[in-house]
Short mmCIF file of C-alpha atoms and ligand atoms in Angstrom, two decimals:
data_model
loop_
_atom_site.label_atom_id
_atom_site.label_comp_id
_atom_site.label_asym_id
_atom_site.label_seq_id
_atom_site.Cartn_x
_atom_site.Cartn_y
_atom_site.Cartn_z
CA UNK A 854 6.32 -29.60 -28.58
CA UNK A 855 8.20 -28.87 -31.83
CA UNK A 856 4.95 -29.17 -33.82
CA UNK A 857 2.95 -26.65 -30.92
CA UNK A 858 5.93 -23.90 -31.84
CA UNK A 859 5.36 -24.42 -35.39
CA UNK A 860 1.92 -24.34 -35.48
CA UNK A 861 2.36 -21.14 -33.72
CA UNK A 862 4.99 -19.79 -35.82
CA UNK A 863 2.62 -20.18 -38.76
CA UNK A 864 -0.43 -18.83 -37.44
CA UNK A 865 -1.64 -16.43 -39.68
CA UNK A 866 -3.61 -14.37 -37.75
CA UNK A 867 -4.49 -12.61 -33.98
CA UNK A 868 -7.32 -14.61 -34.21
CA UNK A 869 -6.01 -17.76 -34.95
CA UNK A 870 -2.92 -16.87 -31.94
CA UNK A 871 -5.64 -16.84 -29.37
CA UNK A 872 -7.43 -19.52 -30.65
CA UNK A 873 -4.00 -21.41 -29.94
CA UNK A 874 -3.10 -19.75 -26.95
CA UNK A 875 -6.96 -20.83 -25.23
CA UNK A 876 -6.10 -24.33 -26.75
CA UNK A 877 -2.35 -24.85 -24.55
CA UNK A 878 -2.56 -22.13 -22.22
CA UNK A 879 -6.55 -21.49 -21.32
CA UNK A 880 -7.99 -22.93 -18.45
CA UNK A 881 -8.72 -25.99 -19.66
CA UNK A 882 -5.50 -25.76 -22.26
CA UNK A 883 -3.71 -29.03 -22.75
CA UNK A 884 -0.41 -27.72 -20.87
CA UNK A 885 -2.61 -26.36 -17.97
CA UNK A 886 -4.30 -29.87 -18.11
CA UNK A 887 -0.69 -31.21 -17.26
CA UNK A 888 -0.13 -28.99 -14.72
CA UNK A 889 -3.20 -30.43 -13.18
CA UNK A 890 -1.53 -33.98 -13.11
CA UNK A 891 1.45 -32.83 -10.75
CA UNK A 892 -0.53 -34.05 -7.82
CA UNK A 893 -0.56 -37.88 -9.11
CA UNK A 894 3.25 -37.93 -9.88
CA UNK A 895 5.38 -39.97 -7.10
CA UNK A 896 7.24 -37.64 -5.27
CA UNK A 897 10.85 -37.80 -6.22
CA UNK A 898 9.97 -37.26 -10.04
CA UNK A 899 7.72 -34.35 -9.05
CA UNK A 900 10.52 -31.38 -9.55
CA UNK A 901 11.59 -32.79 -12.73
CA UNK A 902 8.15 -33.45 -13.97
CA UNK A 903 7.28 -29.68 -13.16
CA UNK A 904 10.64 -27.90 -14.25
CA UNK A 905 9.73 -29.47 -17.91
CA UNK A 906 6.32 -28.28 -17.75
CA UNK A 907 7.61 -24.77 -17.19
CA UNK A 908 9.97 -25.14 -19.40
CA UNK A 909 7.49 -26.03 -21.98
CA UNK A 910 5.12 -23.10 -20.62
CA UNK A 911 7.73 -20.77 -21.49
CA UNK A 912 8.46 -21.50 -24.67
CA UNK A 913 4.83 -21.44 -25.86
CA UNK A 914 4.23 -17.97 -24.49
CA UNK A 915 7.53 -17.00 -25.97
CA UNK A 916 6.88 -18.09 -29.03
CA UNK A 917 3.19 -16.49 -29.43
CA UNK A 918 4.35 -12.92 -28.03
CA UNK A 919 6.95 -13.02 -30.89
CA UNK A 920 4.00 -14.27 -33.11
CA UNK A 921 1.87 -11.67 -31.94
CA UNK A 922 4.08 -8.27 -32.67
CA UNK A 923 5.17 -9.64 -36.28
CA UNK A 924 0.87 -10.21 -36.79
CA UNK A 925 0.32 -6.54 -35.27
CA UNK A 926 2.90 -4.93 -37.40
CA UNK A 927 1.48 -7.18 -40.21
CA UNK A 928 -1.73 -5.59 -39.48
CA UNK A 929 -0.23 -2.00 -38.84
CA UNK A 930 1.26 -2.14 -42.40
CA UNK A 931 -1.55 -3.36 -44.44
CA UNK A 932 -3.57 -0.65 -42.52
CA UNK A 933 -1.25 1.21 -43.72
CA UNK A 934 -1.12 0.72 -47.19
CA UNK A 935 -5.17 0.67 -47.48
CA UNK A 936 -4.84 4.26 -46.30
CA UNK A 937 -2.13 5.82 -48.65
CA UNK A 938 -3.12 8.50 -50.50
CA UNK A 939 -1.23 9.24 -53.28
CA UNK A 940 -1.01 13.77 -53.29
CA UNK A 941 -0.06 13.81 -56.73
CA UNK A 942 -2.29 11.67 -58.06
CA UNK A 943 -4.77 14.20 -60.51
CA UNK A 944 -8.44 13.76 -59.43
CA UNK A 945 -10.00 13.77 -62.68
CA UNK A 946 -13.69 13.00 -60.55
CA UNK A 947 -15.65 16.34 -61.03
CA UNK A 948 -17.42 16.48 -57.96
CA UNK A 949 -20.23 19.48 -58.40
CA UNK A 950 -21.24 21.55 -55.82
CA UNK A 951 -24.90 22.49 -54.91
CA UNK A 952 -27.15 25.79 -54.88
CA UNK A 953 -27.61 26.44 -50.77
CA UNK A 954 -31.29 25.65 -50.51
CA UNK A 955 -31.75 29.83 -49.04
CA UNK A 956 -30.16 31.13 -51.87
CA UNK A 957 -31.97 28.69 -54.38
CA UNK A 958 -35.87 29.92 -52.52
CA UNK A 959 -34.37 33.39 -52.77
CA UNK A 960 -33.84 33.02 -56.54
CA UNK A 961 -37.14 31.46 -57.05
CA UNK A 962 -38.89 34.55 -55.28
CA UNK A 963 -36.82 37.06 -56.83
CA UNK A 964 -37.31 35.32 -60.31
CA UNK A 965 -41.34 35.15 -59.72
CA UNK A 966 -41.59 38.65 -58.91
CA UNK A 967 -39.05 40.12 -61.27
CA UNK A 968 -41.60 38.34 -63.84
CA UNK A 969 -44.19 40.38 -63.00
CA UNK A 970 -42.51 43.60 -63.51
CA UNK A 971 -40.70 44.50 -60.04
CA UNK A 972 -37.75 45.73 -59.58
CA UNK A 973 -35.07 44.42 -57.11
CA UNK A 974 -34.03 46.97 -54.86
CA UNK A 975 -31.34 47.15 -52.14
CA UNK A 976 -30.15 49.04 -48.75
CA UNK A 977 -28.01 48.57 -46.34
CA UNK A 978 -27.35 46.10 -43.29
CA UNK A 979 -26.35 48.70 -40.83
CA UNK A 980 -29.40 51.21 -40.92
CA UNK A 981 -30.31 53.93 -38.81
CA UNK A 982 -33.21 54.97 -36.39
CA UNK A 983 -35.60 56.73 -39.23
CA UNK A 984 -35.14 54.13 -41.55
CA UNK A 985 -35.54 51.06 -40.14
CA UNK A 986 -37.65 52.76 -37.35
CA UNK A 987 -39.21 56.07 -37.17
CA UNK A 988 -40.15 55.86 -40.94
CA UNK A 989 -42.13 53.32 -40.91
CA UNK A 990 -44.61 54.33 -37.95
CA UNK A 991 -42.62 53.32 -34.94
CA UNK A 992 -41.62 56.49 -33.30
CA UNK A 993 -39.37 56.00 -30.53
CA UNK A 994 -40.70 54.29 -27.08
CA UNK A 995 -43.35 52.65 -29.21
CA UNK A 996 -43.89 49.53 -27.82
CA UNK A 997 -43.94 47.42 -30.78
CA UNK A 998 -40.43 47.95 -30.87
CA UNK A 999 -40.31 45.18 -28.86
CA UNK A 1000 -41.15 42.97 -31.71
CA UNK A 1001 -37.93 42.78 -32.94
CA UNK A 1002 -34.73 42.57 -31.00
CA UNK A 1003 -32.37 44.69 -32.29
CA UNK A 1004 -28.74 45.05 -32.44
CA UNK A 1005 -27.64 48.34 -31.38
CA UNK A 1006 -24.01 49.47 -32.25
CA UNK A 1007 -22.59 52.29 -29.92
CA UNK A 1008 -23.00 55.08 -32.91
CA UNK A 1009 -26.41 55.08 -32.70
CA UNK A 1010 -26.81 52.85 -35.80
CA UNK A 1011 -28.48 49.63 -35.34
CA UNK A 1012 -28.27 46.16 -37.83
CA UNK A 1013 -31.55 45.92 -39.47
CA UNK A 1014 -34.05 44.35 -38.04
CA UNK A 1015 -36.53 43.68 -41.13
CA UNK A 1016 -35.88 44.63 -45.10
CA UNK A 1017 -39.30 47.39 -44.42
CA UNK A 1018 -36.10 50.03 -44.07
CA UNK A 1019 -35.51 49.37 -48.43
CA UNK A 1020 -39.66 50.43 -48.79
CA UNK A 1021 -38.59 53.69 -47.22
CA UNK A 1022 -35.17 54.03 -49.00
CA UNK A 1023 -36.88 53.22 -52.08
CA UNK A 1024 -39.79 55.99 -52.11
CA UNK A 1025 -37.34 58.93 -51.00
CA UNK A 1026 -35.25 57.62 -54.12
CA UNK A 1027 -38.26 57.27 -56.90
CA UNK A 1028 -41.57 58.53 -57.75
CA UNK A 1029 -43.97 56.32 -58.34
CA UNK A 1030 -45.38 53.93 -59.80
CA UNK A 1031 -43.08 51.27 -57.76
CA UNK A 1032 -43.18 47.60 -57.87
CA UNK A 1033 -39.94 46.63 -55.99
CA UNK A 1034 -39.12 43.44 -53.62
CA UNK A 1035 -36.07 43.75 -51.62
CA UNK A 1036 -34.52 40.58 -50.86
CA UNK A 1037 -31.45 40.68 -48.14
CA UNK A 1038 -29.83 39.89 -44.86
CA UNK A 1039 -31.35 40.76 -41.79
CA UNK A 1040 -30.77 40.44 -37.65
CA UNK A 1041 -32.50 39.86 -34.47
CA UNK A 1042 -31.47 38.90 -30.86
CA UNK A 1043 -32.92 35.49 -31.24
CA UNK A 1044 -31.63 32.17 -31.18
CA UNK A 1045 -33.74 28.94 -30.97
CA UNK A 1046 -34.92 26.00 -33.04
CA UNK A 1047 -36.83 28.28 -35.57
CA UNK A 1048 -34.51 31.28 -35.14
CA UNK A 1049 -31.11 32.69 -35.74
CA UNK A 1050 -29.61 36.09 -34.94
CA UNK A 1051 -28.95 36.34 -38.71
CA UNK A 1052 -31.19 35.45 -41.52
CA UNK A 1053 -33.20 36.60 -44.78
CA UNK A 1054 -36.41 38.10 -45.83
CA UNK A 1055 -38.04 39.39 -49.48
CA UNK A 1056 -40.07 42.63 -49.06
CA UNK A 1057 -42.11 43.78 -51.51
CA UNK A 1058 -43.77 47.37 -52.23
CA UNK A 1059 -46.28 48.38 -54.39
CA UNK A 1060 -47.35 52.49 -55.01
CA UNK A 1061 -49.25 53.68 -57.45
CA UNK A 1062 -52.36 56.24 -57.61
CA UNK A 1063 -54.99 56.13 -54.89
CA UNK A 1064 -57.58 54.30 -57.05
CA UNK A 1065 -55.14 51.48 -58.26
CA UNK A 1066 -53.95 49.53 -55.49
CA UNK A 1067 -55.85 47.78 -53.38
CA UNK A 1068 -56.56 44.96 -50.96
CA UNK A 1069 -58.19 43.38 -53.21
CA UNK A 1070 -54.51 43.38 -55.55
CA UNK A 1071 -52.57 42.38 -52.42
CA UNK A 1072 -54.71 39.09 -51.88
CA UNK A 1073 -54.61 38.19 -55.47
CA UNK A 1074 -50.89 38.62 -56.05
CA UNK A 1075 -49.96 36.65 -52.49
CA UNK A 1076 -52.71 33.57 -53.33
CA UNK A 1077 -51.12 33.60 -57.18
CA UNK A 1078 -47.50 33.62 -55.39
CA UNK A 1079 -48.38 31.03 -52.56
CA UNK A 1080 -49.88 28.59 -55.42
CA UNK A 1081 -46.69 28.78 -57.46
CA UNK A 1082 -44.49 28.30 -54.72
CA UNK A 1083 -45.80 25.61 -52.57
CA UNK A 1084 -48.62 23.95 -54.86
CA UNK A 1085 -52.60 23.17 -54.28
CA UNK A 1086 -52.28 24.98 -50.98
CA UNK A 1087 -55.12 26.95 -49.13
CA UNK A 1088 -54.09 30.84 -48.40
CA UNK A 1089 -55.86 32.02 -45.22
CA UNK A 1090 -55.26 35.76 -44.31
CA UNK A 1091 -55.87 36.82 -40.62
CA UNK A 1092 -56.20 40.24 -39.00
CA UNK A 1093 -52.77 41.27 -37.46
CA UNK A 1094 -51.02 44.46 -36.58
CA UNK A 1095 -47.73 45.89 -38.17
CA UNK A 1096 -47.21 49.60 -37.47
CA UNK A 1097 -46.26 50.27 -40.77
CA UNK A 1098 -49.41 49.28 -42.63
CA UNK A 1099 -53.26 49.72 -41.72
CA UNK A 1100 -55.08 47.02 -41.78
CA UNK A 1101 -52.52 44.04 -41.59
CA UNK A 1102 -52.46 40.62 -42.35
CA UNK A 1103 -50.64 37.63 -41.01
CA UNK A 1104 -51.01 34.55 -44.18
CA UNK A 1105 -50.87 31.44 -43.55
CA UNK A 1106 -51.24 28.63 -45.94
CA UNK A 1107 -52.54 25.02 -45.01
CA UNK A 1108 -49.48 23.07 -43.66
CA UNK A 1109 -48.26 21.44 -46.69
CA UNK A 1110 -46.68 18.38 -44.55
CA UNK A 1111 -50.11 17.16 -43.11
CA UNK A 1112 -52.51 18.45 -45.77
CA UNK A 1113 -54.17 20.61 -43.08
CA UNK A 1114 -55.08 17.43 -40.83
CA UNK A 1115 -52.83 18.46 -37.42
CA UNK A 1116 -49.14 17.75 -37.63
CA UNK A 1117 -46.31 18.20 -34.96
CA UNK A 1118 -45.11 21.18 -37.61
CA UNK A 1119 -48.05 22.91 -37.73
CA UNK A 1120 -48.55 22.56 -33.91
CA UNK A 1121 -51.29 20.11 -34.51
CA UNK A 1122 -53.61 23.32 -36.18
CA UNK A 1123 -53.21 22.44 -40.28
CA UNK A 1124 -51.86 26.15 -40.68
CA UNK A 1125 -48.50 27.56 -41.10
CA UNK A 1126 -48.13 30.95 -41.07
CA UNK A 1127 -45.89 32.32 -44.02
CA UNK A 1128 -45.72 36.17 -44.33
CA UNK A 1129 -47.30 39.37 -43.13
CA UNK A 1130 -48.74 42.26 -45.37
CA UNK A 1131 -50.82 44.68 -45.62
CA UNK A 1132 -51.48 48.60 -46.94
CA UNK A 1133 -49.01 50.88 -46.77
CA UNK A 1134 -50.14 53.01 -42.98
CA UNK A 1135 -50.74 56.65 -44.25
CA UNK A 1136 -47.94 58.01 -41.24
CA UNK A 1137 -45.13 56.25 -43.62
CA UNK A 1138 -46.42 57.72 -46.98
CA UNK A 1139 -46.40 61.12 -44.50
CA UNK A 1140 -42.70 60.14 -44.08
CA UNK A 1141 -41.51 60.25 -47.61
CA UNK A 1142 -43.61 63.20 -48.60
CA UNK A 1143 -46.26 61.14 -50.35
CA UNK A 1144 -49.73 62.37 -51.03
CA UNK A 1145 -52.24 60.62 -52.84
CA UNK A 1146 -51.02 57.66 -53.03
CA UNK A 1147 -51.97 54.04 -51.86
CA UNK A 1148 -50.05 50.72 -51.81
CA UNK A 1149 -49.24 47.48 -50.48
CA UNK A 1150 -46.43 45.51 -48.58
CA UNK A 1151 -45.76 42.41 -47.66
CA UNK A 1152 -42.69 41.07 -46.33
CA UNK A 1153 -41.20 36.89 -45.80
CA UNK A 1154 -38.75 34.79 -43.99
CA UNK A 1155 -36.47 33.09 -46.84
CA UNK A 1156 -35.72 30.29 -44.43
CA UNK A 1157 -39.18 29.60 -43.39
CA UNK A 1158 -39.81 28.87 -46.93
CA UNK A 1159 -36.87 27.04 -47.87
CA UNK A 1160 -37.75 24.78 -44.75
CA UNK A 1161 -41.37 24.16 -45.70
CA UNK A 1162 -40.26 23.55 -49.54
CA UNK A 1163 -37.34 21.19 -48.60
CA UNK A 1164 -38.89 19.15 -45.69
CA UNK A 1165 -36.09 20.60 -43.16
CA UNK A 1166 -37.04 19.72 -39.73
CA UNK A 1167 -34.09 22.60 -37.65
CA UNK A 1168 -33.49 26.62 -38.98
CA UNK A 1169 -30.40 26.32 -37.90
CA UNK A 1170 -29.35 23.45 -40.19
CA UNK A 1171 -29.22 25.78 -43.20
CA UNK A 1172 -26.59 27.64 -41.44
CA UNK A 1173 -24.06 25.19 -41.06
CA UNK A 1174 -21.93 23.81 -43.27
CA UNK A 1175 -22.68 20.24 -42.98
CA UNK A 1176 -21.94 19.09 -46.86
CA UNK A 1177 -24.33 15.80 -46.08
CA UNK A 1178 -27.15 17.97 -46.04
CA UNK A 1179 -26.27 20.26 -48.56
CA UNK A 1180 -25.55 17.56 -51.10
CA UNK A 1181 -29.03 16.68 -50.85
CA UNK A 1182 -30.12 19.84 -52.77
CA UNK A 1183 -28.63 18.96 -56.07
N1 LIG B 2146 -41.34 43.77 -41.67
C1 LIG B 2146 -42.25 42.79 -41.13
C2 LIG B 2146 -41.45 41.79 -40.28
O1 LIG B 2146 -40.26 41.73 -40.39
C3 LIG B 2146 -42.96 42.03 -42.23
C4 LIG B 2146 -43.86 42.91 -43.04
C5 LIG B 2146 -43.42 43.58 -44.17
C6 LIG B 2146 -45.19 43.06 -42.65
C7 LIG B 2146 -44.27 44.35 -44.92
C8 LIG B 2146 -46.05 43.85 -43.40
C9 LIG B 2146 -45.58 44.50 -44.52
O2 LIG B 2146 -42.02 41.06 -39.49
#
């Protein structure tokens, strides 16, 4: 018995405890194996027999509850200790931070373009009607409002819906020849997988005399542009309709995940579609008081490129502020 108490006293961990414990006290435990012998003891030395087994039961458990809280707080403490953190200690680890993959595409645009000569223009996020509207060849109760879900605020001003608003802003402000992009936040009542209410485009504008702007100059600058940003790509342009330029384009470029073969990204059709364009509608030049003048647009989701650039499979990942992604970007 003595040496069952020590044994106990001594073990040095819950594990080994319960090992014990099974041992003496489990089912087939050498004290409940006793127990089990009661029935071939003679009568009259039954209650003594039995009162010393109890006895015996007793002091076991007793002894490896007591065991068991000095392990626990054992445990507790060292626990403890593992997880001190010392506030004053200096952390002389420079841990450096990372360029958010949106702003990093944006900078890549806006340094591509700015190369070429444009200039970086800029308007505001709470627009009105005429510029964000009416100016660019959607007079009011045009249905292709319904292209863009806008934000109305009670004063009759509205949160942009598209950067277009900074072509207009920019032609009422300068004569041309303009070469401008217009990179900046935008919003739309949208929210899924590939949208959010809030996000960022780069618009660009070209204006210069009738015979110096083209199609022709649209389609070479976006295939040049394409090619630096996402590689051996092919550039496919497809009719489309925007009301503020005649004829319009919708570009896509072969889906740079599949190689064009059919991938769940490109909804199994090798394309993804990357921007829209086209030249400047003659109603909007009629809106600045332009005359004799042609020119080009185009305008791009920031997030659709930094998604197809960085392999990121949900929009709305580059919104929060999960530092295990944005690590990755260093
Ligand atoms: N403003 C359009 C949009 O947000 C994009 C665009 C810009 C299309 C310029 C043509 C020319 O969808």
């Amino acid at each position: 018995m003595e040496a069952l108490i020590t044994q106990i006293e001594n073990a040095d961990s819950l594990e080994t405890l319960e090992t014990l414990r099974v041992d003496i006290l489990g089912k087939k435990g050498t004290l409940t194996k006793e127990f089990a012998r009661l029935k071939d003891i003679p009568n009259e030395e039954k209650k003594a027999f039995a009162q010393n087994l109890n006895t015996q039961k007793a002091a076991v458990a007793n002894a490896i509850e007591v065991r068991k809280v000095d392990l626990e707080k054992e445990a507790l403490n060292k626990q403890l200790e593992s997880e001190k953190i010392d506030v004053t200690r200096f952390n002389n680890e420079l841990t450096c931070g990372a360029v958010h993959p949106t702003v990093d595409t944006m900078d890549r645009i806006i340094q591509y373009f700015q190369n070429l000569n444009f200039s970086v223009e800029e308007g505001p996020l709470v627009e009105d009607d005429f510029h964000n509207f009416e100016a660019l060849n959607l007079p009011k109760y045009h249905p292709a409002r319904d292209m863009q879900d806008t934000f109305y605020n009670k004063d009759y001003t509205l949160l942009r819906t598209h950067t277009s608003p900074v072509q207009i802003r920019t032609m009422l402000s300068q004569k041309p020849p303009i070469r401008m992009i217009a990179p900046g936040t935008v919003f739309r009542r949208d929210f899924d997988l590939t949208h959010t209410p809030m996000f960022h485009q780069i618009e660009a504008l070209v204006v210069d005399e009738a015979d110096k702007v083209s199609f022709a100059n649209l389609k070479h600058v976006l295939e040049e542009f394409l090619h630096h940003m996402f590689g051996d790509v092919e550039v496919r342009f497809r009719p489309s309709f925007f009301p503020f330029t005649e004829p319009s384009a919708e570009v896509d470029i072969s889906c740079v995940f599949c190689k064009g073969d059919g991938c769940r990204v490109c909804s199994h059709t090798g394309w993804l579609e990357v921007l829209g364009c086209g030249v400047v509608d003659e109603n909007v030049f009629k809106a600045v008081g332009y005359e004799n003048y042609s020119g080009y647009a185009f305008g791009l989701g920031i997030e659709r490129f930094a998604m197809l650039i960085h392999n990121i499979g949900d929009l709305r990942s580059l919104f929060e502020s999960d530092l295990r992604l944005l690590g990755q970007f260093k």
